[in-house]
Structures are given as structure tokens and as C-alpha cells.
Amino acid sequence: MTDDLAHFRAEARAWLSANVPTHGAPLEGPESRAFVLDWQRLMYDGGWAGLTWPKDYGGRDLSVDEQIIWFEEYARAGAPSTHNASFVGVNHAGPTLIACASAEQKAFHLPKILKGEAIWCQGFSEPGSGSDLASLRCRGRIKGDEIVIEGQKTWSSYANIADYQELLIRTDPASERHHGLSWVICPMDLPGIDVRPIATMAGPAKFCEVFYDNVRLPIDAVVGGIGNGWKTAMATLGFERGTASLALQISLADRAEQLARDCDDPMLAATIADLRADAAALRAMSYSFAAACAKGMPGAEGSLIRLYFAELAQRVTAAAVDLYGVGSPRLSGDHGWAYDYLDAYSETIAGGTAEIQRNIIGERVLGLPRGRS
Amino acid sequence: MKFEPDDNQGTILDGLEQMIASLRIEPPKHPTTVAFSAELDAELGASGFLDIAREEEFTLLDAALVVERAARLPLTTEAASSALVGPLLEADAFQRPLALVRGSALAPARFLPQARALLVDADDALRLIAVDPARVEPVESLFAYPYGRLSSLDGLEVKTLDPALLPAVRRRWRLAIAVEAAGLMRAAIDTVVEHVTNRRQFGRPLGSFQAVQHRLATATMAMEATKWLAFRAAWSDDEGDCATAAAHAQDAIPTLTYDLHQFCGAMGLTLEFDLHLWSYRLKALLGEMGGSSAQAQHAAVHTWPRAA
């Protein structure tokens, strides 16, 4: 490692040790919004937000090496999980805007994300369109310089506390499948938007249904061009699957080590040693992938990492439940392993199910013939 | 070998079905993580179905059939400990719901908030405690069963039982895990099969995709294997059989529950979808009695004494 990077690491470590919040992050509601925005602002003011984002929009234009070092130190310091209400904005809405949005859109939205002034949510899935995203029906009628939205979205995490939504709608009523879609920036305070949180088995009601009744958006809310929504959405999913979880991928090895320190059962220790090895492999794969796509869009190989991470996160959290047992303070509460264990069930569903990731790996990484309709 | 219910068992199962039908049991109307039903639990207790292993004309296997069926209900009851461990205790002194705990009497136990008795496996001693509900502190758990712990033993009636009963208590506890898990697995699989039959994506039912079919087939094998190992253990009441059945059940649970939730997508992660009514209980059983590795070790030590 160069002296510069060593210096960067020392700076990151010092800043984190002085600034990481001592109390846990609230998991839902207005408190969770305030917490993540405050923390994001603190990182921004310290110069630690948007490390690889362009300087023009509040970033620092650093390389993926610094990004990785920052996340390593972030995990080491036990900083708040990035899997929170700021996840969408920082990790895939922001990167989608950088890749596809107009200069005006970038100038308005990107600094707000980095400064902790806006929370984003995702509006892709619908009750009838889950894995089959291209079948979506939420409609956007173009009337003059407005888009009028009617329909429903679901599984929109944190929609109840979000300011903006990356919303995928059908703007060409005659279109089918992935044609005629548009990716729009939808402010969540517009008249006609109704949000209903759904209680999940992990506890907090962070999933939401969103209903749109005659919601009027200016046409310049479209990102990447009207009718090009599938392409923009694929950029979003590319980030979501490829690089969005980098911090979480890196932190998994630390979490496995935490279990190892508490384990005195030889059989469980063997399991944890396996998990630690897998977590190390995941880090290596993640670093290689992040370096490869540093200057471009993440490719289909992101699905390899997304899937590996999702399944490993489930195994690590399950081992924790085995290790500590019901009634242990390590399991209970908003920041206990039981929450993480149950929450990890969503890892193989969000951003494309494990089955969809396997289809992508089969068809686009291995080049196998397409099997499904 | 017989794999069909005999006349006695047919009578028991028919009677149980009639009772279940008459109670019109439905999943909870409001989303809840712990779907314990005090009414159903009391009905089951009063019906006598949980006492049959004490009767001359019935067997432990008959009791296991009752527990497996009860586990398939969408509401939770304390059937397994009462029907399979309870008969080891003197009928006069027996009270249910019965909670079981290992080590400290003050450790968290399933069903303790509702229990009238707590059986404590204190490593080298066996104690039966008459539970005063006012002494039970609820323990937070996301795993479907009500959990609680005693705040103290002061003033509670604590009966010391013959420690020679300890191996039998542990054996039956392992049996109870396996039998209950078998019923939970079956109900969970039934729920998911219905979902993937009705839910359509890419213009066809989810269940028509081989990736889905294959893993549901694997889950079904795990469930069938768990069920027959559990029934064999109930038939033999053998140390090795009971430990093997519990080890197999607990070993199968993680993959099975992940797969079943997976095929219900995000819907399956909500409390508005019924799968959690069974899968949550499976998750709690996963760690009972030290989990699958502890059961496997016990089975090995019993079966091959040199492994000790």
C-alpha cells in the first residue's frame, strides 16, 4: 500500500473513532429518518461522503481503493449499518443519477443525498410484478408537460419516511414488457400519494405499499429519456446488485470474527471458521469486481457477488442464533442478531431474487441458452 | 413393518380431526409474531388427547401422531411437552401447559408465560416447579413461541424428582422437537405449494419453474424423512433414535425455512402471509437442546460408545 493510502486509512480511522454514534440507529419511523440524515451530514461535513462521486456534485472523486479502505475502517469501527433508510439514495439512486441523469437533475439531487438532506426509496415492484419486473403496469399518462401517475408499487422500503422515489412506470400505454417504460424522480409529498407500511417478520414495518391516484409530475422528472426506463432501471439494478452492498460485504468478515471470539463449542467453531473463509472470499471477489467497474457500469458479474453475499449473510446470522441462543442479550433488541437473522431473509429477494440472480449468471455470465419465457 | 395407522390410531386421528373441525380454527386476524392460542391449548388439554401415552391401550407413537397433527394448526399450543414428556411425571402431580428448561431454572423457556409447571433439567438434578404467573417475566423473542423466565424461585413449590428420570426426560424432549418439527414442516410446505401454484410471473405459475419445483421437492424429502424418523423414535422410545430424529429435524430446518420463504418472495417476509405461523416455530426449535450438533453427538455417543 502506498503512503497516501496508509495516510488515508489513518485519517479515516481517527475520524470514525471520534464520530461513530455510541447509540444504535432506530430502525423505523421519523427517528430512523433523523438518525440517518444526521449521520450522513456528519460524514459529509467530515469529508467522508461520496468518496468516488464527482467533485462537482459534492463528492471527492477518489479511487475505489479509498472507497474500500473507508468501508474497511467503517466496519472495524462498528459504524451504523449502511443497510438503512439512506441505502437507496447513496448506493443506487445516486449512482443511477450520476450515470443517466441530466446536469440539472444531478446538480439538484446529488448534493442533497450526500449532505443528508433527502431520503430516497425505490418504486419498482408491484403486487403482480415481482421477479417479472417487465410486466409492471403502474401507468404514467403524458399530458402536455406533465405525467399523470395511476397505480401501485410495493416493497418500497422506507417509502413512509422518504423524500424521493426512483419510480419505474409505463408511459406508453400500448407498450409491453420492457418497452415503453420511464424511470422518474417522484417527490413523495405530491398530492395523491398514499403510503401504507407493512409489518415484516423481522419486526419494523419498513416495507411499504405506495398508491398513486392522479399524481402529477413535471415531465422533466424523467431520467434517461421517456421510454428508456428499462435501460435506466437496469443501471439502477446493476448498482444495486453490483456495488451497493460493498460496505456490508466487507463487514461480514468482521461479523464472523465477532462470533468466533464468543464461541467455545468446537463443532460450531468449525462452522464459523468456514463462514470466515467464505467471508474472506467474498471480500476478495467484491474488491476485484469494484475495481473492474470503477470506471463504468457494473456488469452481470455483480449477480455472482450479490448472490454470494445474500446467502452468506443468511448463514452468518443463523450461526449467531445457534451460538447465542434464545434469551441471550446478544439476540434481542433492534440491534441484536435475531433481527439481523430475520432481516437477512430479504437478502435473497431484494434487488432480484436468488433465482433471478442465478438466471443472470447462467444467461449473461456463462452465456447459456435462455430457458424461461 | 406397518406404515398405516392401526385401528386405535385411526380412531384417535379421526377424533382429533372432528375436534379441530368443530373449533373452526383460523389464522390470527391481526398480524402477530406469537400466535399462541390459550383457548385451543385448553381445549386440547381438556380433550384428553395429550394424555394418551399414559393409557394402557395407547402408545407413545399414538401420542406422537397427535402432536404432529396439532403442530400443523396455524395457532400454537403446548402439545408436544405435555403429550411426550408429561407421561414421565406422575399423573396426580401433573399440570400443564408444561415448560421445559435446561441448566438454570431461571433461564428463558418456551411457553413459560402460559405454563403451570416448569420441568428443570439441572444437569444432575431434576426439579418440577409449580409456576406462579406473577413470577414470569416475558422474554422478547421473534420466534413465535411465547418465551419467559422466572424472576426468582422464592416461595415457589419446587419438587425434586428422581434424577434417574433425567435421561428419559432428555430423550422425550428430543422426540418432542422432532415430532413437532415434522408437523410444522408439512404445514409450511402445504402453504408454499398453494402459493406457487396460484402466483403467476413470466406468464406462468411460479411452481412451474423447475428451480422452484426441485427445491420444494428437496424440502418435501426433508419433511418426510423427519416425520418417519420421529415416528420411529416414538415407536422405539430409544435413546439413539430420539437423538437421531432431533438431529435430522434441526439439521433440515435452516435450508427448508429459507427455501420456503424464498418462494413466497417479499410477501413471505410479512406477517400478512401465513407462512411465518409455522416457520417461526421451526426457527425456535432449531436451537433447542443445543441444536443439531448436540443431538448428533448424543446419538453418536449412544450408538458407538467409543465416540464418547
XYZ file of C-alpha atoms in Angstrom:
681
model
C 0.000 0.000 0.000
C 1.233 3.468 -0.814
C 1.939 6.049 1.858
C -1.034 8.053 0.609
C -3.429 5.197 1.183
C -1.912 4.405 4.569
C -2.365 8.038 5.486
C -5.942 7.951 4.209
C -6.623 4.880 6.350
C -5.190 6.525 9.455
C -7.318 9.605 8.869
C -10.443 7.514 8.349
C -9.762 5.508 11.489
C -9.199 8.605 13.579
C -12.319 10.333 12.292
C -14.505 7.264 12.825
C -13.206 6.685 16.318
C -14.147 10.249 17.219
C -17.504 10.353 15.457
C -19.241 6.973 15.321
C -22.506 7.311 17.259
C -22.459 5.446 20.547
C -26.146 4.586 20.479
C -27.783 2.258 17.956
C -29.744 3.504 14.980
C -33.560 3.478 15.274
C -34.914 1.046 12.693
C -38.151 2.713 11.617
C -40.228 5.855 11.733
C -39.241 9.523 11.979
C -36.436 8.692 14.433
C -34.732 6.498 11.861
C -35.015 9.307 9.317
C -33.462 11.846 11.649
C -30.702 9.435 12.621
C -29.572 8.518 9.112
C -29.767 12.106 7.870
C -27.733 13.372 10.829
C -25.116 10.656 10.362
C -24.931 11.294 6.618
C -24.482 15.016 7.269
C -21.763 14.321 9.815
C -19.888 12.160 7.292
C -20.337 14.807 4.612
C -19.012 17.577 6.836
C -16.052 15.361 7.724
C -15.301 14.799 4.030
C -16.282 11.122 4.086
C -19.423 11.123 1.913
C -19.423 10.412 -1.826
C -15.767 9.384 -1.920
C -15.991 8.230 -5.547
C -18.668 10.722 -6.642
C -17.734 13.680 -8.864
C -16.400 16.765 -7.075
C -18.898 18.950 -8.948
C -21.747 17.316 -7.039
C -20.224 17.255 -3.591
C -18.097 14.122 -3.944
C -14.335 13.706 -3.680
C -13.512 11.944 -6.945
C -11.279 9.420 -5.197
C -10.496 5.925 -6.429
C -12.104 2.646 -5.472
C -9.059 1.951 -3.267
C -10.009 4.768 -0.925
C -13.628 3.656 -1.023
C -12.640 0.154 0.060
C -10.339 1.399 2.796
C -13.102 3.638 4.092
C -15.546 0.714 4.256
C -12.937 -1.495 5.952
C -12.413 1.117 8.611
C -16.158 1.744 8.775
C -16.773 -1.933 9.570
C -13.876 -2.056 12.005
C -15.247 0.970 13.884
C -18.710 -0.582 14.200
C -20.264 2.407 12.427
C -24.042 2.353 11.686
C -25.056 -0.265 9.139
C -25.385 1.172 5.647
C -28.451 -1.030 5.242
C -30.715 1.759 6.469
C -33.004 4.473 5.127
C -30.134 6.154 3.268
C -29.219 2.972 1.397
C -31.205 3.619 -1.783
C -30.112 7.234 -2.205
C -26.433 6.730 -1.511
C -25.980 3.347 -3.128
C -28.170 3.104 -6.195
C -30.393 6.152 -6.843
C -27.365 8.470 -6.607
C -25.161 6.298 -8.847
C -28.045 5.984 -11.353
C -28.348 9.767 -11.485
C -24.591 10.104 -11.991
C -24.780 7.654 -14.900
C -28.056 8.669 -16.556
C -29.450 11.996 -15.309
C -29.323 15.489 -16.803
C -26.890 18.071 -15.458
C -29.789 19.890 -13.771
C -31.050 16.727 -12.106
C -27.572 15.865 -10.869
C -26.907 19.366 -9.591
C -30.156 19.403 -7.641
C -30.273 15.883 -6.223
C -26.742 14.564 -5.741
C -25.597 17.144 -3.175
C -28.857 16.637 -1.243
C -28.142 12.917 -0.979
C -24.574 13.424 0.193
C -25.424 16.194 2.653
C -28.126 14.155 4.350
C -30.959 16.340 3.080
C -33.003 13.712 1.263
C -34.014 10.098 1.669
C -34.800 8.001 -1.381
C -36.883 4.890 -1.802
C -37.387 2.503 -4.692
C -40.640 2.032 -6.629
C -40.060 -0.891 -8.968
C -42.014 -3.955 -7.713
C -45.795 -4.194 -7.935
C -48.169 -6.733 -6.401
C -48.331 -8.589 -9.723
C -44.780 -7.827 -10.823
C -42.056 -9.145 -8.596
C -39.395 -11.236 -10.263
C -41.148 -10.453 -13.539
C -40.413 -6.721 -13.329
C -41.063 -6.108 -17.050
C -44.734 -6.975 -16.559
C -45.260 -3.819 -14.469
C -48.467 -1.853 -15.020
C -48.228 1.336 -12.942
C -49.167 3.910 -15.542
C -47.851 7.370 -16.360
C -50.015 9.224 -18.899
C -48.171 12.020 -20.628
C -50.392 15.122 -20.800
C -48.586 18.132 -22.201
C -45.602 18.763 -19.968
C -46.914 16.586 -17.173
C -47.009 12.882 -16.357
C -50.130 11.681 -14.525
C -49.450 8.548 -12.482
C -52.017 5.913 -11.544
C -51.262 2.595 -9.942
C -49.477 0.859 -7.136
C -45.970 -0.147 -6.073
C -44.907 -2.398 -3.243
C -41.883 -3.475 -1.140
C -40.751 0.145 -1.208
C -38.519 0.196 1.858
C -38.719 3.416 3.891
C -41.256 4.987 1.478
C -43.044 6.288 4.579
C -40.081 8.500 5.510
C -38.620 9.158 2.057
C -38.432 12.431 0.121
C -37.976 10.974 -3.372
C -38.602 7.734 -5.150
C -36.879 6.121 -8.096
C -40.125 5.187 -9.792
C -40.490 2.924 -12.812
C -43.746 3.410 -14.742
C -45.323 2.528 -18.090
C -45.553 5.775 -20.051
C -46.525 4.195 -23.372
C -49.954 2.615 -22.832
C -49.615 0.462 -25.971
C -46.265 -0.976 -24.910
C -45.473 -4.377 -23.479
C -42.721 -5.877 -21.382
C -39.596 -3.735 -21.123
C -40.598 -1.281 -23.840
C -42.401 1.994 -23.159
C -41.244 2.374 -19.554
C -39.840 5.503 -17.917
C -37.717 5.974 -14.791
C -38.868 9.108 -12.985
C -37.899 11.021 -9.849
C -41.080 11.152 -7.811
C -41.279 13.505 -4.804
C -43.097 11.580 -2.078
C -45.049 14.605 -0.823
C -47.081 15.046 -4.011
C -50.879 15.036 -3.673
C -52.386 11.632 -4.484
C -49.588 9.528 -2.994
C -50.636 7.218 -0.190
C -48.128 5.059 1.688
C -49.001 2.012 3.793
C -46.238 0.347 5.851
C -46.348 -3.460 6.088
C -45.317 -5.327 9.241
C -42.486 -7.729 8.487
C -41.345 -10.798 10.341
C -38.156 -9.036 11.361
C -40.226 -6.509 13.319
C -40.066 -2.989 11.891
C -42.593 -2.030 9.225
C -40.030 -0.712 6.768
C -41.593 -2.271 3.671
C -44.340 -0.110 2.231
C -47.051 -0.215 -0.364
C -47.392 3.026 -2.316
C -50.610 4.026 -4.082
C -50.724 6.729 -6.791
C -54.023 8.427 -7.542
C -53.818 11.153 -10.188
C -50.276 12.087 -9.142
C -48.926 14.868 -11.364
C -45.212 15.116 -12.112
C -43.426 17.553 -14.437
C -42.094 15.740 -17.471
C -38.526 16.761 -16.645
C -38.673 14.295 -13.766
C -37.803 11.570 -16.284
C -34.232 10.252 -16.027
C -32.567 8.794 -19.114
C -35.349 9.715 -21.537
C -39.023 8.875 -21.928
C -39.483 5.270 -22.949
C -35.912 4.401 -21.907
C -36.918 3.407 -18.401
C -35.798 -0.194 -18.718
C -32.273 0.887 -19.580
C -32.154 3.308 -16.643
C -33.667 0.669 -14.353
C -31.017 -1.821 -15.441
C -28.396 0.750 -14.423
C -30.097 1.028 -11.033
C -30.240 -2.743 -10.633
C -26.652 -3.013 -11.825
C -25.577 -0.778 -8.942
C -27.995 -2.435 -6.531
C -26.651 -5.876 -7.360
C -23.058 -4.980 -8.016
C -21.660 -2.318 -5.734
C -24.405 -1.046 -3.422
C -23.682 -3.564 -0.685
C -19.902 -3.209 -0.738
C -19.787 -1.905 2.835
C -21.984 -4.761 4.020
C -19.917 -7.314 2.128
C -16.767 -6.040 3.749
C -18.333 -6.003 7.211
C -19.415 -9.646 7.045
C -15.893 -10.892 7.789
C -15.762 -8.727 10.920
C -19.114 -10.089 11.987
C -17.961 -13.697 11.520
C -14.899 -12.912 13.625
C -17.085 -11.477 16.338
C -18.834 -14.872 16.525
C -15.523 -16.714 16.596
C -14.427 -14.726 19.652
C -17.548 -15.784 21.562
C -17.552 -19.449 20.547
C -16.384 -22.279 22.790
C -18.193 -25.136 21.034
C -15.778 -26.995 18.729
C -18.453 -28.026 16.200
C -19.849 -24.518 15.949
C -16.301 -23.168 15.779
C -15.741 -25.262 12.659
C -18.875 -23.769 11.089
C -17.748 -20.260 11.975
C -14.289 -20.939 10.543
C -15.977 -21.945 7.269
C -18.040 -18.767 7.353
C -14.915 -16.696 7.966
C -13.262 -18.302 4.948
C -16.323 -17.591 2.807
C -16.430 -14.006 4.053
C -12.773 -13.569 3.086
C -13.570 -14.965 -0.370
C -16.478 -12.564 -0.665
C -14.212 -9.631 0.186
C -11.737 -10.678 -2.477
C -14.483 -11.069 -5.090
C -16.021 -7.742 -4.097
C -12.697 -5.881 -4.359
C -11.976 -7.366 -7.737
C -15.437 -6.505 -9.033
C -15.428 -2.997 -7.570
C -12.057 -2.320 -9.221
C -13.283 -3.692 -12.550
C -16.345 -1.479 -12.681
C -14.804 1.617 -11.102
C -14.845 3.474 -14.383
C -18.003 2.054 -15.882
C -21.274 0.344 -15.177
C -21.349 -2.844 -13.125
C -21.871 -5.862 -15.370
C -23.737 -9.107 -14.924
C -20.906 -10.459 -12.776
C -22.411 -8.352 -9.992
C -25.011 -11.075 -9.620
C -22.273 -13.502 -8.525
C -21.358 -11.212 -5.663
C -24.928 -10.253 -4.833
C -25.911 -13.921 -4.529
C -22.773 -14.960 -2.639
C -23.278 -12.120 -0.181
C -27.010 -12.773 0.269
C -26.612 -16.443 1.075
C -23.558 -15.904 3.261
C -25.314 -13.154 5.252
C -28.081 -15.639 5.989
C -25.597 -18.283 7.146
C -23.602 -15.891 9.351
C -26.705 -14.586 11.097
C -28.085 -18.125 11.522
C -24.795 -19.197 13.136
C -25.158 -16.299 15.566
C -28.608 -17.503 16.578
C -27.178 -21.008 17.106
C -24.279 -19.645 19.101
C -26.077 -17.311 21.471
C -29.480 -18.993 21.839
C -32.885 -17.563 22.678
C -32.900 -15.192 25.614
C -29.336 -14.016 25.070
C -28.996 -10.234 25.152
C -26.890 -10.609 22.009
C -30.007 -11.694 20.144
C -32.646 -9.337 21.454
C -33.437 -5.732 20.663
C -33.254 -3.691 17.499
C -29.559 -4.373 17.100
C -29.489 -7.981 18.185
C -28.608 -10.871 15.941
C -32.225 -12.122 15.910
C -33.259 -9.021 13.988
C -30.354 -9.441 11.598
C -31.183 -13.109 11.176
C -34.787 -12.456 10.225
C -33.914 -9.394 8.149
C -31.367 -11.440 6.201
C -34.203 -13.460 4.697
C -34.829 -10.444 2.459
C -31.272 -10.546 1.076
C -32.164 -13.324 -1.380
C -35.277 -11.419 -2.507
C -34.470 -7.702 -2.723
C -32.874 -6.366 -5.896
C -33.827 -9.544 -7.760
C -34.380 -12.898 -6.099
C -31.663 -15.524 -5.818
C -33.413 -17.313 -8.680
C -33.205 -14.207 -10.887
C -29.501 -13.778 -9.983
C -28.903 -17.403 -10.970
C -30.718 -16.820 -14.262
C -28.488 -13.805 -14.917
C -25.350 -15.760 -14.058
C -26.464 -18.613 -16.313
C -27.523 -16.495 -19.254
C -25.271 -13.449 -19.140
C -22.119 -14.608 -17.379
C -21.967 -18.163 -18.717
C -23.830 -17.408 -21.958
C -26.184 -20.365 -21.580
C -29.328 -20.517 -23.727
C -32.381 -18.766 -22.249
C -34.814 -21.208 -20.690
C -37.690 -19.158 -19.327
C -40.394 -17.430 -21.284
C -43.433 -53.172 9.403
C -46.595 -51.129 9.349
C -46.820 -47.653 7.925
C -50.561 -47.164 8.049
C -52.350 -46.078 11.231
C -53.814 -49.041 13.129
C -57.422 -49.016 14.347
C -56.602 -47.204 17.566
C -54.598 -44.596 15.736
C -57.311 -44.175 13.122
C -59.833 -43.563 15.889
C -57.578 -41.032 17.586
C -56.817 -39.138 14.406
C -60.487 -39.093 13.338
C -61.498 -37.821 16.751
C -58.833 -35.142 16.635
C -59.917 -34.050 13.153
C -63.516 -33.774 14.332
C -62.480 -31.655 17.272
C -60.345 -29.427 15.039
C -63.204 -29.031 12.569
C -65.658 -28.136 15.336
C -63.342 -25.421 16.646
C -63.148 -23.679 13.241
C -59.519 -22.759 13.772
C -58.274 -19.889 11.640
C -55.016 -17.979 11.418
C -54.908 -14.834 13.586
C -56.766 -11.908 12.029
C -54.183 -9.353 13.071
C -50.517 -9.729 12.255
C -48.683 -11.141 15.252
C -45.408 -12.940 15.733
C -46.638 -15.129 18.614
C -49.867 -16.912 17.657
C -50.335 -18.885 20.886
C -53.985 -19.718 21.496
C -54.876 -20.193 25.165
C -58.364 -21.384 24.176
C -57.134 -24.039 21.779
C -54.430 -25.103 24.214
C -57.017 -25.527 26.960
C -59.346 -27.446 24.619
C -56.561 -29.803 23.635
C -55.616 -30.315 27.277
C -59.200 -30.967 28.330
C -59.836 -33.339 25.417
C -57.514 -35.977 26.800
C -55.630 -36.285 23.505
C -52.442 -35.144 25.203
C -52.686 -37.809 27.915
C -52.988 -40.893 25.749
C -49.418 -42.086 26.269
C -50.421 -42.704 29.906
C -53.220 -45.072 28.872
C -52.656 -48.820 28.655
C -54.316 -49.221 25.287
C -52.377 -46.441 23.608
C -48.711 -45.952 22.826
C -46.157 -43.195 22.678
C -46.426 -43.344 18.893
C -50.146 -42.584 19.153
C -49.287 -39.511 21.178
C -46.713 -38.516 18.548
C -49.398 -38.647 15.854
C -51.485 -36.207 17.892
C -48.541 -33.838 18.360
C -47.676 -33.912 14.652
C -51.276 -33.018 13.748
C -51.518 -30.277 16.356
C -48.290 -28.726 15.074
C -49.884 -28.297 11.645
C -52.528 -25.951 13.058
C -51.964 -22.242 12.397
C -52.260 -21.478 16.122
C -49.573 -22.506 18.587
C -50.288 -24.814 21.511
C -48.118 -26.580 24.048
C -48.914 -30.113 22.895
C -45.501 -31.738 22.470
C -44.114 -31.469 26.015
C -47.418 -32.450 27.613
C -48.010 -35.443 25.365
C -44.475 -36.813 25.115
C -42.529 -35.658 28.201
C -45.507 -35.274 30.552
C -46.280 -39.018 30.816
C -42.929 -39.486 32.582
C -44.313 -37.475 35.502
C -46.851 -38.786 37.992
C -50.360 -38.144 36.750
C -51.571 -36.816 40.114
C -48.967 -34.099 40.222
C -49.034 -33.277 36.507
C -50.120 -29.848 35.414
C -49.996 -28.314 32.006
C -49.053 -26.358 29.942
C -45.619 -27.750 30.737
C -42.473 -25.713 30.094
C -39.036 -27.312 29.872
C -35.696 -25.721 30.620
C -32.086 -26.872 30.867
C -29.442 -25.647 33.273
C -30.733 -22.790 35.381
C -34.379 -22.754 36.459
C -34.256 -19.024 35.712
C -33.248 -19.454 32.058
C -35.748 -18.495 29.320
C -38.226 -21.249 28.476
C -40.811 -21.741 25.752
C -44.413 -21.472 26.971
C -43.404 -20.265 30.431
C -45.789 -17.263 30.300
C -48.682 -19.746 29.991
C -47.206 -22.727 31.840
C -48.464 -24.076 35.121
C -45.432 -26.274 35.568
C -41.750 -25.949 34.710
C -39.573 -29.039 34.468
C -35.934 -28.168 35.082
C -33.112 -30.370 33.813
C -30.414 -29.014 36.126
C -27.647 -31.272 34.734
C -27.514 -33.613 37.743
C -30.911 -32.904 39.280
C -34.486 -32.847 38.047
C -36.974 -30.404 39.519
C -40.621 -29.677 38.936
C -41.717 -26.152 39.758
C -45.319 -25.023 40.173
C -45.337 -21.811 38.163
C -46.841 -18.657 39.571
C -47.626 -16.487 36.513
C -46.858 -13.375 38.555
C -43.246 -14.571 38.740
C -42.810 -14.920 35.000
C -41.083 -12.178 33.078
C -41.789 -12.300 29.351
C -38.649 -12.672 27.241
C -38.528 -10.804 23.956
C -38.280 -13.209 21.089
C -39.141 -13.037 17.430
C -39.545 -16.793 17.219
C -43.294 -17.360 17.503
C -43.435 -19.241 20.780
C -44.148 -17.296 23.930
C -40.935 -17.209 25.999
C -40.493 -16.235 29.594
C -38.195 -16.645 32.542
C -38.836 -16.890 36.272
C -37.728 -13.833 38.201
C -36.882 -15.961 41.255
C -37.789 -19.238 42.929
C -38.604 -17.678 46.318
C -41.874 -19.040 47.669
C -42.493 -21.337 44.679
C -43.222 -25.000 45.232
C -40.133 -26.856 43.971
C -40.334 -30.622 43.906
C -37.126 -32.603 43.499
C -37.692 -35.628 41.288
C -35.656 -38.793 40.963
C -32.543 -37.887 38.903
C -32.739 -41.343 37.349
C -35.533 -39.854 35.219
C -33.152 -37.369 33.591
C -32.120 -39.472 30.568
C -35.775 -40.225 29.798
C -36.737 -36.546 30.066
C -33.981 -35.570 27.640
C -34.866 -38.405 25.294
C -38.528 -37.418 25.171
C -37.621 -33.753 24.810
C -35.609 -34.649 21.710
C -38.531 -36.703 20.464
C -40.868 -33.760 21.036
C -38.616 -31.500 18.938
C -38.605 -33.957 16.040
C -42.336 -34.723 16.052
C -43.362 -31.097 16.295
C -40.875 -30.085 13.588
C -42.313 -32.720 11.242
C -45.819 -31.258 11.585
C -44.594 -27.684 11.196
C -42.622 -28.578 8.071
C -45.624 -30.202 6.447
C -47.968 -27.273 7.103
C -45.342 -24.819 5.877
C -44.759 -26.805 2.685
C -48.519 -27.019 2.055
C -48.779 -23.225 2.353
C -45.941 -22.643 -0.085
C -47.195 -25.196 -2.603
C -50.523 -23.374 -2.662
C -48.762 -20.030 -3.148
C -46.525 -21.110 -6.035
C -49.480 -22.833 -7.695
C -51.533 -19.626 -7.710
C -48.878 -16.940 -8.080
C -48.010 -16.212 -11.708
C -44.875 -14.491 -13.035
C -43.479 -14.523 -16.581
C -46.940 -15.677 -17.706
C -46.943 -18.955 -15.795
C -47.327 -20.258 -12.257
C -44.146 -19.896 -10.172
C -44.447 -23.571 -9.345
C -43.958 -24.500 -12.995
C -40.314 -23.388 -12.849
C -38.011 -26.312 -12.250
C -35.787 -24.261 -9.942
C -38.798 -23.918 -7.651
C -40.036 -27.482 -8.089
C -36.657 -29.013 -7.336
C -36.131 -27.206 -4.081
C -39.692 -27.848 -2.934
C -39.055 -31.496 -3.731
C -35.929 -31.354 -1.561
C -37.918 -29.724 1.241
C -40.514 -32.468 0.959
C -37.849 -35.149 1.261
C -36.522 -33.455 4.386
C -40.035 -33.296 5.828
C -40.816 -36.943 5.044
C -37.506 -38.075 6.494
C -38.067 -36.012 9.638
C -41.566 -37.430 10.039
C -40.586 -41.076 9.713
C -37.505 -40.716 11.905
C -39.704 -39.049 14.514
C -42.375 -41.743 14.323
C -39.764 -44.465 14.511
C -38.287 -42.798 17.594
C -41.748 -42.584 19.172
C -42.291 -46.262 18.412
C -38.945 -47.413 19.853
C -38.501 -44.728 22.557
C -34.822 -45.444 22.048
C -32.065 -43.036 23.060
C -30.253 -43.182 19.721
C -33.452 -42.989 17.663
C -34.732 -39.929 19.507
C -31.405 -38.111 19.233
C -31.116 -39.021 15.539
C -34.624 -37.777 14.795
C -33.982 -34.459 16.570
C -30.589 -34.063 14.870
C -32.125 -34.657 11.459
C -35.002 -32.271 12.099
C -32.761 -29.471 13.346
C -30.275 -30.041 10.571
C -33.004 -29.748 7.936
C -34.672 -26.629 9.338
C -32.349 -23.844 8.093
C -32.371 -24.779 4.400
C -36.013 -25.708 4.475
C -37.180 -22.454 6.052
C -35.001 -20.311 3.775
C -36.329 -22.083 0.697
C -39.954 -21.914 1.754
C -39.742 -18.189 2.478
C -37.792 -17.627 -0.705
C -40.575 -18.933 -2.928
C -43.110 -16.591 -1.355
C -40.926 -13.579 -2.175
C -41.274 -10.416 -0.150
C -44.865 -11.406 0.682
C -43.447 -14.327 2.646
C -41.451 -11.910 4.809
C -44.551 -10.128 6.034
C -46.847 -11.005 8.892
C -49.781 -10.750 6.470
C -48.804 -14.071 4.902
C -49.384 -17.202 6.985
C -46.085 -18.982 6.402
C -44.495 -17.423 9.469
C -47.057 -19.178 11.677
C -45.082 -22.388 11.133
C -41.654 -21.236 10.014
C -41.163 -19.100 13.132
C -41.750 -22.108 15.301
C -39.277 -24.133 13.257
C -36.685 -21.425 13.771
C -37.185 -21.597 17.530
C -36.874 -25.390 17.554
C -33.606 -25.083 15.643
C -31.644 -24.276 18.793
C -33.483 -26.381 21.404
C -31.381 -28.774 23.483
C -28.178 -27.372 21.997
C -29.117 -27.691 18.317
C -28.398 -30.380 15.747
C -24.711 -30.817 16.543
C -25.509 -31.598 20.197
C -28.144 -34.157 19.188
C -25.817 -35.738 16.652
C -23.079 -36.014 19.258
C -25.522 -37.609 21.666
C -26.673 -40.083 19.023
C -23.054 -40.942 18.234
C -22.100 -41.453 21.870
C -25.131 -43.631 22.449
C -24.755 -45.666 19.287
C -20.988 -46.042 19.297
C -19.782 -45.709 22.893
C -16.194 -45.314 21.701
C -17.184 -41.921 20.293
C -17.551 -40.606 23.857
